């Protein structure tokens, strides 16, 4: 696949994770890869992505993402999205929230009411 010269950083669970947002993200990546050179950050280095999309370790994102980078987050209310919540704090960008509330996600990240209230 030919490079576009326009980069996008994408944070989301991806297949084979058993998560509807992971499946949705794969379909979305398949469409937008024609317009962007995409680095997909997730917990699984063996994640399935469409041709031309690079899977990267989210812990190394700071090496590739700068203040002018385009960043897209897909976030839901389960444990597979804790890394997306943390990335959202570090790398602001466009965020799709797939659940009406994220209370369980916050509780998984840091148990107790103080983290949610903060």
mmCIF file of C-alpha atoms in Angstrom:
data_model
loop_
_atom_site.group_PDB
_atom_site.id
_atom_site.type_symbol
_atom_site.label_atom_id
_atom_site.label_comp_id
_atom_site.label_asym_id
_atom_site.label_seq_id
_atom_site.Cartn_x
_atom_site.Cartn_y
_atom_site.Cartn_z
ATOM 1 C CA UNK A 1 0.000 0.000 0.000
ATOM 2 C CA UNK A 2 1.280 3.452 -0.906
ATOM 3 C CA UNK A 3 2.144 5.897 1.896
ATOM 4 C CA UNK A 4 -0.098 8.979 2.185
ATOM 5 C CA UNK A 5 2.238 11.316 4.058
ATOM 6 C CA UNK A 6 -0.519 12.038 6.621
ATOM 7 C CA UNK A 7 -0.086 10.221 9.911
ATOM 8 C CA UNK A 8 -2.651 9.160 12.494
ATOM 9 C CA UNK A 9 -2.171 7.538 15.892
ATOM 10 C CA UNK A 10 -5.048 5.243 16.838
ATOM 11 C CA UNK A 11 -5.677 3.876 20.365
ATOM 12 C CA UNK A 12 -8.136 1.009 20.740
ATOM 13 C CA UNK A 13 -8.411 -2.669 21.562
ATOM 14 C CA UNK A 14 -8.140 -4.701 18.357
ATOM 15 C CA UNK A 15 -8.964 -8.265 17.310
ATOM 16 C CA UNK A 16 -8.524 -10.988 18.355
ATOM 17 C CA UNK A 17 -9.703 -9.371 21.620
ATOM 18 C CA UNK A 18 -13.313 -10.380 22.259
ATOM 19 C CA UNK A 19 -14.690 -6.878 22.330
ATOM 20 C CA UNK A 20 -17.204 -5.220 20.019
ATOM 21 C CA UNK A 21 -15.166 -2.020 19.953
ATOM 22 C CA UNK A 22 -12.132 -4.024 18.808
ATOM 23 C CA UNK A 23 -14.153 -5.331 15.858
ATOM 24 C CA UNK A 24 -15.516 -1.852 15.121
ATOM 25 C CA UNK A 25 -11.981 -0.422 15.237
ATOM 26 C CA UNK A 26 -10.747 -2.968 12.704
ATOM 27 C CA UNK A 27 -13.524 -1.979 10.284
ATOM 28 C CA UNK A 28 -12.824 1.726 10.865
ATOM 29 C CA UNK A 29 -9.088 1.232 10.314
ATOM 30 C CA UNK A 30 -9.787 -0.592 7.068
ATOM 31 C CA UNK A 31 -11.635 2.471 5.783
ATOM 32 C CA UNK A 32 -9.357 5.266 6.993
ATOM 33 C CA UNK A 33 -6.061 3.558 6.077
ATOM 34 C CA UNK A 34 -6.553 4.855 2.532
ATOM 35 C CA UNK A 35 -6.255 8.424 3.835
ATOM 36 C CA UNK A 36 -3.657 8.123 6.608
ATOM 37 C CA UNK A 37 -0.483 6.290 7.543
ATOM 38 C CA UNK A 38 -1.725 4.696 10.771
ATOM 39 C CA UNK A 39 0.063 3.565 13.906
ATOM 40 C CA UNK A 40 -2.414 1.489 15.940
ATOM 41 C CA UNK A 41 -1.577 1.292 19.647
ATOM 42 C CA UNK A 42 -2.977 -1.553 21.708
ATOM 43 C CA UNK A 43 -2.167 -4.072 24.442
ATOM 44 C CA UNK A 44 -1.580 -6.969 22.023
ATOM 45 C CA UNK A 45 1.539 -6.816 19.808
ATOM 46 C CA UNK A 46 -0.011 -9.580 17.680
ATOM 47 C CA UNK A 47 -3.264 -7.699 17.076
ATOM 48 C CA UNK A 48 -4.947 -8.078 13.707
ATOM 49 C CA UNK A 49 -5.002 -4.932 11.580
ATOM 50 C CA UNK A 50 -5.716 -4.205 7.923
ATOM 51 C CA UNK A 51 -2.851 -4.156 5.443
ATOM 52 C CA UNK A 52 -0.664 -1.083 5.777
ATOM 53 C CA UNK A 53 -1.561 -0.348 9.422
ATOM 54 C CA UNK A 54 1.310 -0.694 11.887
ATOM 55 C CA UNK A 55 0.671 -2.190 15.351
ATOM 56 C CA UNK A 56 2.733 -0.483 18.022
ATOM 57 C CA UNK A 57 3.207 -0.895 21.772
ATOM 58 C CA UNK A 58 1.237 1.835 23.550
ATOM 59 C CA UNK A 59 4.016 2.187 26.128
ATOM 60 C CA UNK A 60 6.282 3.504 23.350
ATOM 61 C CA UNK A 61 3.791 6.026 21.951
ATOM 62 C CA UNK A 62 5.643 8.950 23.516
ATOM 63 C CA UNK A 63 8.471 8.292 21.032
ATOM 64 C CA UNK A 64 6.236 8.886 18.008
ATOM 65 C CA UNK A 65 3.471 11.263 19.105
ATOM 66 C CA UNK A 66 4.063 15.002 19.386
ATOM 67 C CA UNK A 67 1.956 18.084 20.052
ATOM 68 C CA UNK A 68 0.827 18.362 16.414
ATOM 69 C CA UNK A 69 0.025 14.669 15.934
ATOM 70 C CA UNK A 70 -3.438 13.508 14.916
ATOM 71 C CA UNK A 71 -4.718 11.112 17.587
ATOM 72 C CA UNK A 72 -7.925 9.065 17.622
ATOM 73 C CA UNK A 73 -9.159 7.141 20.695
ATOM 74 C CA UNK A 74 -11.899 4.492 20.854
ATOM 75 C CA UNK A 75 -12.963 4.012 24.459
ATOM 76 C CA UNK A 76 -15.481 1.792 26.199
ATOM 77 C CA UNK A 77 -16.419 0.770 29.710
ATOM 78 C CA UNK A 78 -14.379 -2.391 30.335
ATOM 79 C CA UNK A 79 -10.883 -3.491 31.296
ATOM 80 C CA UNK A 80 -9.663 -3.660 27.706
ATOM 81 C CA UNK A 81 -9.805 0.129 27.577
ATOM 82 C CA UNK A 82 -7.696 1.093 30.608
ATOM 83 C CA UNK A 83 -4.692 1.739 28.350
ATOM 84 C CA UNK A 84 -6.863 3.969 26.115
ATOM 85 C CA UNK A 85 -7.957 6.045 29.127
ATOM 86 C CA UNK A 86 -4.319 6.541 30.133
ATOM 87 C CA UNK A 87 -3.328 7.410 26.551
ATOM 88 C CA UNK A 88 -6.165 9.920 26.337
ATOM 89 C CA UNK A 89 -4.705 11.788 29.305
ATOM 90 C CA UNK A 90 -1.216 11.816 27.796
ATOM 91 C CA UNK A 91 -2.097 12.322 24.125
ATOM 92 C CA UNK A 92 -5.241 14.423 23.635
ATOM 93 C CA UNK A 93 -7.187 13.893 20.451
ATOM 94 C CA UNK A 94 -10.526 13.002 18.967
ATOM 95 C CA UNK A 95 -12.318 10.500 21.196
ATOM 96 C CA UNK A 96 -15.276 8.252 20.519
ATOM 97 C CA UNK A 97 -16.969 7.179 23.753
ATOM 98 C CA UNK A 98 -18.866 3.957 23.076
ATOM 99 C CA UNK A 99 -20.694 3.757 26.423
ATOM 100 C CA UNK A 100 -22.938 6.230 28.202
ATOM 101 C CA UNK A 101 -20.818 6.026 31.369
ATOM 102 C CA UNK A 102 -17.232 5.050 32.115
ATOM 103 C CA UNK A 103 -17.520 4.499 35.863
ATOM 104 C CA UNK A 104 -16.481 0.836 35.720
ATOM 105 C CA UNK A 105 -13.449 1.741 33.601
ATOM 106 C CA UNK A 106 -12.344 4.351 36.157
ATOM 107 C CA UNK A 107 -12.866 1.842 38.964
ATOM 108 C CA UNK A 108 -10.729 -0.723 37.140
ATOM 109 C CA UNK A 109 -7.966 1.785 36.639
ATOM 110 C CA UNK A 110 -7.853 2.966 40.257
ATOM 111 C CA UNK A 111 -10.293 1.423 42.726
ATOM 112 C CA UNK A 112 -12.180 3.823 44.973
ATOM 113 C CA UNK A 113 -14.424 6.816 44.572
ATOM 114 C CA UNK A 114 -11.610 9.408 44.766
ATOM 115 C CA UNK A 115 -10.312 8.615 41.267
ATOM 116 C CA UNK A 116 -13.793 8.993 39.758
ATOM 117 C CA UNK A 117 -14.459 12.271 41.554
ATOM 118 C CA UNK A 118 -11.102 13.701 40.515
#
